Coordinates of C-alpha atoms in Angstrom, one line a residue:
X709 CA 115.2 96.6 62.8
X710 CA 118.3 98.8 62.4
X711 CA 118.6 102.3 61.2
X712 CA 121.6 104.1 59.9
X713 CA 123.0 107.2 61.8
X714 CA 121.9 109.5 59.0
X715 CA 118.1 108.6 59.2
X716 CA 117.7 108.4 63.0
X717 CA 116.7 111.7 64.7
X718 CA 117.7 112.7 68.2
X719 CA 115.1 111.8 70.9
X720 CA 114.6 113.0 74.4
X721 CA 113.6 109.5 75.4
X722 CA 113.1 106.0 74.1
X723 CA 111.2 103.5 76.3
X724 CA 111.0 99.7 76.3
X725 CA 107.8 98.3 77.7
X726 CA 104.8 96.1 77.3
X727 CA 102.6 97.0 74.3
X728 CA 99.2 96.5 75.8
X729 CA 95.7 97.6 75.0
X730 CA 93.8 98.6 78.1
X731 CA 90.1 97.7 78.4
X732 CA 88.7 99.9 81.2
X733 CA 85.2 99.5 82.8
X734 CA 83.6 100.5 86.0
X735 CA 82.4 97.8 88.5
X736 CA 81.0 97.4 91.9
X737 CA 83.2 95.8 94.6
X738 CA 81.2 92.5 94.7
X739 CA 82.3 91.9 91.1
X740 CA 85.9 91.8 92.3
X741 CA 85.1 89.2 95.0
X742 CA 83.1 87.1 92.6
X743 CA 86.1 86.9 90.3
X744 CA 88.7 86.4 93.0
X745 CA 90.4 89.7 92.4
X746 CA 92.2 91.6 95.2
X747 CA 91.1 95.2 95.0
X748 CA 93.9 97.6 93.8
X749 CA 96.1 94.7 92.7
X750 CA 97.5 93.6 89.3
X751 CA 97.4 89.9 88.4
X752 CA 98.6 88.1 85.4
X753 CA 96.0 86.0 83.6
X754 CA 95.9 83.5 80.8
X755 CA 94.0 83.6 77.6
X756 CA 91.0 81.7 78.9
X757 CA 90.7 84.0 82.0
X758 CA 91.0 87.1 79.8
X759 CA 88.1 85.8 77.7
X760 CA 86.0 85.1 80.7
X761 CA 86.6 88.4 82.5
X762 CA 86.2 90.4 79.3
X763 CA 82.8 88.8 78.7
X764 CA 81.7 89.6 82.3
X765 CA 82.8 93.2 82.3
X766 CA 80.5 96.1 81.6
X767 CA 80.8 98.5 78.8
X768 CA 84.2 100.0 78.7
X769 CA 86.8 101.8 76.6
X770 CA 89.8 100.5 74.7
X771 CA 93.0 102.5 74.4
X772 CA 96.6 101.6 74.0
X773 CA 98.3 101.3 77.3
X774 CA 101.2 99.7 79.1
X775 CA 103.1 101.5 81.8
X776 CA 106.0 102.9 79.7
X777 CA 103.7 103.7 76.7
X778 CA 101.5 105.7 79.1
X779 CA 104.5 107.7 80.2
X780 CA 105.7 108.4 76.7
X781 CA 102.2 109.6 75.6
X782 CA 102.2 112.1 78.4
X783 CA 105.8 113.2 77.7
X784 CA 104.9 113.8 74.1
X785 CA 102.0 115.9 75.2
X786 CA 104.4 118.0 77.3
X787 CA 106.6 118.4 74.2
X788 CA 109.3 115.7 74.4
X789 CA 110.4 113.8 71.4
X790 CA 109.7 110.1 72.2
X791 CA 110.0 106.7 70.7
X792 CA 108.7 103.3 71.9
X793 CA 110.0 99.8 71.6
X794 CA 107.5 97.1 72.3
X795 CA 105.8 94.0 70.6
X796 CA 102.3 93.7 69.3
X797 CA 100.8 90.9 67.2
X798 CA 99.5 91.2 63.7
X799 CA 95.8 91.5 64.8
X800 CA 93.1 94.1 65.5
X801 CA 94.3 95.1 69.0
X802 CA 97.8 95.4 67.6
X803 CA 96.5 97.9 65.1
X804 CA 94.7 99.8 67.8
X805 CA 97.9 100.0 69.9
X806 CA 100.0 101.2 67.0
X807 CA 97.5 103.8 65.9
X808 CA 96.9 105.2 69.4
X809 CA 100.5 105.6 70.4
X810 CA 101.4 107.2 67.1
X811 CA 98.5 109.5 67.3
X812 CA 99.8 110.5 70.7
X813 CA 103.0 111.7 69.0
X814 CA 105.2 108.8 69.9
X815 CA 107.3 107.1 67.2
X816 CA 106.7 103.3 67.0
X817 CA 108.2 101.2 64.2
X818 CA 108.6 97.7 65.6
X819 CA 107.1 95.2 63.2
X820 CA 104.1 93.2 64.4
X821 CA 104.6 89.6 65.3
X822 CA 102.7 86.9 63.3
X823 CA 100.9 84.0 64.8
X824 CA 100.0 83.3 68.4
X825 CA 99.7 84.7 71.0
X826 CA 97.6 87.7 70.3
X827 CA 98.3 91.3 71.3
X828 CA 98.4 91.9 75.1
X829 CA 95.5 93.4 76.9
X830 CA 94.9 94.6 80.4
X831 CA 91.3 94.3 81.8
X832 CA 91.0 97.2 84.3
X833 CA 88.1 97.3 86.7
X834 CA 87.5 100.7 88.4
X835 CA 85.5 100.8 91.6
X836 CA 83.6 103.9 92.9
X837 CA 86.5 105.1 95.0
X838 CA 88.7 105.3 91.9
X839 CA 90.8 102.3 92.7
X840 CA 91.8 100.2 89.7
X841 CA 92.2 96.4 89.7
X842 CA 94.1 95.1 86.8
X843 CA 94.1 91.7 85.1
X844 CA 96.8 91.4 82.5
X845 CA 97.2 89.0 79.7
X846 CA 100.7 89.6 78.3
X847 CA 100.3 87.9 75.0
X848 CA 102.7 89.0 72.3
X849 CA 104.2 91.7 74.5
X850 CA 106.4 89.2 76.4
X851 CA 108.1 88.1 73.2
X852 CA 109.9 91.3 72.2
X853 CA 113.2 89.9 70.7
X854 CA 116.6 91.4 70.8
X855 CA 116.4 91.7 67.0
X856 CA 113.6 94.3 67.5
X857 CA 116.1 96.6 69.3
X858 CA 117.1 99.6 67.2
X859 CA 120.5 100.3 68.7
X860 CA 121.0 103.5 66.8
X861 CA 117.7 104.7 68.2
X862 CA 118.9 103.9 71.7
X863 CA 122.2 105.7 71.1
X864 CA 120.5 108.8 69.9
X865 CA 118.1 109.0 72.8
X866 CA 119.1 111.1 75.8
X867 CA 117.3 108.8 78.2
X868 CA 116.5 105.1 77.9
X869 CA 113.4 104.3 80.0
X870 CA 112.8 100.7 81.1
X871 CA 109.5 99.2 82.3
X872 CA 110.1 96.8 85.2
X873 CA 107.1 94.6 84.1
X874 CA 109.1 93.8 80.9
X875 CA 112.0 92.5 82.9
X876 CA 110.0 89.4 83.9
X877 CA 109.9 87.4 80.6
X878 CA 113.4 86.3 79.5
X879 CA 113.3 87.3 75.8
X880 CA 112.6 91.1 76.4
X881 CA 114.9 91.0 79.4
X882 CA 117.8 90.1 77.1
X883 CA 116.8 93.0 74.8
X884 CA 116.7 95.4 77.7
X885 CA 120.1 94.3 78.9
X886 CA 121.5 94.9 75.5
X887 CA 119.8 98.3 75.4
X888 CA 121.3 99.2 78.7
X889 CA 124.8 98.4 77.4
X890 CA 124.1 100.4 74.3
X891 CA 122.9 103.5 76.2
X892 CA 125.7 103.4 78.7
X893 CA 128.3 103.1 75.9
X894 CA 126.8 106.2 74.3
X895 CA 127.0 108.1 77.6
X896 CA 123.2 108.4 77.9
X897 CA 121.1 108.1 81.0
X898 CA 119.2 104.9 81.9
X899 CA 115.9 105.1 83.9
X900 CA 114.1 102.1 85.4
X901 CA 110.6 101.9 86.9
X902 CA 110.1 99.1 89.4
X903 CA 106.5 98.6 88.2
X904 CA 105.2 96.3 90.9
X905 CA 106.2 94.5 94.1
X906 CA 105.5 91.1 92.4
X907 CA 108.2 91.9 89.8
X908 CA 110.6 92.8 92.6
X909 CA 109.9 89.6 94.5
X910 CA 110.8 87.6 91.3
X911 CA 113.8 89.7 90.3
X912 CA 115.1 91.4 93.5
X913 CA 118.6 90.1 93.0
X914 CA 118.7 91.2 89.3
X915 CA 117.5 94.7 90.1
X916 CA 119.9 95.1 93.0
X917 CA 122.7 93.9 90.7
X918 CA 121.8 96.7 88.2
X919 CA 122.0 99.3 91.0
X920 CA 125.2 97.9 92.6
X921 CA 126.9 97.9 89.1
X922 CA 125.8 101.6 88.5
X923 CA 123.7 100.6 85.5
X924 CA 120.7 102.8 86.5
X925 CA 120.8 106.6 86.6
X926 CA 117.1 107.3 87.6
X927 CA 115.1 104.8 89.6
X928 CA 111.3 105.1 90.1
X929 CA 109.4 103.2 92.8
X930 CA 106.4 103.6 95.0
X931 CA 106.5 103.2 98.7
X932 CA 105.5 99.5 98.7
X933 CA 108.1 98.7 96.0
X934 CA 111.1 100.5 97.7
X935 CA 110.3 98.5 100.9
X936 CA 110.1 95.3 98.9
X937 CA 113.4 96.0 97.1
X938 CA 115.2 96.5 100.4
X939 CA 113.2 94.0 102.4
X940 CA 112.9 96.7 105.1
X941 CA 109.9 97.8 107.1
X942 CA 110.9 101.5 107.5
X943 CA 110.4 103.9 104.6
X944 CA 113.3 106.3 105.6
X945 CA 115.6 103.4 106.1
X946 CA 114.7 102.0 102.7
X947 CA 115.4 105.4 101.1
X948 CA 118.8 105.6 102.9
X949 CA 119.7 102.1 101.7
X950 CA 118.9 102.7 98.0
X951 CA 119.8 106.4 97.5
X952 CA 123.6 105.9 97.5
X953 CA 123.3 103.3 94.7
X954 CA 121.7 105.5 92.1
X955 CA 122.2 109.2 91.0
X956 CA 118.5 109.9 91.2
X957 CA 115.9 108.1 93.3
X958 CA 112.2 109.0 92.9
X959 CA 109.6 107.4 95.2
X960 CA 105.9 108.2 94.9
X961 CA 103.6 107.9 98.0
X962 CA 100.1 108.3 96.5
X963 CA 98.1 111.0 98.3
X964 CA 101.2 111.8 100.4
X965 CA 103.1 113.1 97.3
X966 CA 106.6 112.0 96.4
X967 CA 110.3 112.3 97.4
X968 CA 113.4 112.4 95.3
X969 CA 117.1 112.2 96.3
X970 CA 119.7 113.1 93.8
X971 CA 123.4 113.1 94.7
X972 CA 122.6 113.6 98.4
X973 CA 120.0 116.4 97.7
X974 CA 116.5 115.6 98.9
X975 CA 113.3 117.2 97.6
X976 CA 109.7 116.5 98.3
X977 CA 106.4 117.5 96.7
X978 CA 102.8 117.1 98.0
X979 CA 100.1 115.5 95.9
X980 CA 98.1 118.0 93.7
X981 CA 94.7 118.7 95.1
X982 CA 91.8 117.4 93.0
X983 CA 88.1 117.7 93.4
X984 CA 87.5 113.9 92.9
X985 CA 89.6 110.9 92.4
X986 CA 87.9 109.1 89.5
X987 CA 90.5 106.5 88.4
X988 CA 94.1 106.0 89.7
X989 CA 95.1 104.0 86.6
X990 CA 98.4 105.4 85.2
X991 CA 99.1 107.8 88.1
X992 CA 102.6 106.5 88.6
X993 CA 103.2 106.4 84.9
X994 CA 102.2 110.0 84.5
X995 CA 104.3 111.1 87.5
X996 CA 107.3 109.6 85.8
X997 CA 106.3 111.4 82.6
X998 CA 106.3 114.8 84.3
X999 CA 109.5 114.1 86.2
X1000 CA 111.4 112.8 83.1
X1001 CA 110.1 115.7 81.0
X1002 CA 111.5 118.1 83.5
X1003 CA 114.8 116.3 83.6
X1004 CA 114.9 116.3 79.8
X1005 CA 114.4 120.0 79.9
X1006 CA 117.2 120.5 82.4
X1007 CA 114.8 121.5 85.2
X1008 CA 115.7 121.2 88.9
X1009 CA 114.8 118.3 91.1
X1010 CA 112.0 120.3 92.8
X1011 CA 110.5 121.5 89.5
X1012 CA 110.7 118.0 88.0
X1013 CA 108.8 116.6 91.0
X1014 CA 106.2 119.3 90.7
X1015 CA 105.7 118.5 87.0
X1016 CA 105.2 114.9 87.9
X1017 CA 102.7 115.8 90.5
X1018 CA 100.7 117.9 88.1
X1019 CA 100.7 115.2 85.5
X1020 CA 99.6 112.6 88.0
X1021 CA 96.9 114.9 89.4
X1022 CA 95.4 115.3 85.9
X1023 CA 95.2 111.6 85.2
X1024 CA 93.3 110.6 88.3
X1025 CA 90.4 113.0 87.5
X1026 CA 89.1 110.9 84.7
X1027 CA 88.8 107.3 83.4
X1028 CA 91.9 106.0 81.6
X1029 CA 95.7 106.5 81.6
X1030 CA 95.9 109.1 78.8
X1031 CA 95.6 112.9 79.4
X1032 CA 92.4 114.7 78.3
X1033 CA 93.9 118.2 78.7
X1034 CA 97.2 119.7 77.5
X1035 CA 99.7 119.4 80.3
X1036 CA 102.0 122.4 79.5
X1037 CA 99.4 125.1 80.5
X1038 CA 98.6 123.1 83.7
X1039 CA 102.3 122.8 84.5
X1040 CA 103.0 126.5 83.7
X1041 CA 100.2 127.6 85.9
X1042 CA 101.4 125.5 88.8
X1043 CA 105.0 126.6 88.5
X1044 CA 104.0 130.3 88.2
X1045 CA 101.7 130.1 91.3

């Protein structure tokens, strides 16, 4: 849908990503082996597998998810003005997603898609050590059309944030490529999260082309992903290979914190101490939220990293990828310490 300049407000960030409803339940490790799941991984499943796993799972909770949507919900909590572009189906889970993300303070106006397939869902199994194993049925999310792209919204958003997972299916990839062109023509920043090593394996050349052609201003990756992107075995060598291609590179390292390099300046942050790691679902998404919120506020590289660490530290203390406490007081206390 297209808005006119007069009725589109200014946003700190607009994100494009999978519109997914997360179904989260605890399980014992033998459950993973029984269902041929690699602990800590994310695998794509079809509709029949989704039905079977859902039936076998224990009691869980349903909440709108998706990597970029998780990031926006946390940014809205911090105070950023956010909008989301993603595709749901005209069904119950689609209604759940739309209600949840709007109630989190994120604008979402893309019309639902009629017919099959249904709204995407991610079946997340959390073991006792807090590790999450994800089984994702992409459903309607992989059919986001270019026609759903509100170009005026993109032009009036300071940062365009792209979820790497959505780069995989061709239809939303075309929409994202158009969004990149729109954002760059408007002089806005473009941020990309790599999402997962399997996405990089399938689209390494495409991602490197984006970097080589200066289409990305902020790149997020974790340690595994940056090694996959560069096809190197050494972390520092991988950083050195990618950093010159992007104005800001941010790489998370789990319990070892994160590092960022911006225009030759390097900054690092340790992971925030927590009493217990309950569920790592959304940790990377929340780190991106804190960092991007800091950048939107004009904060320094070090402060933005710290904000990311605080947000990630909060999310791993409970089940699910949405914050249960207001982040601004937590961030303020950490920055004032």
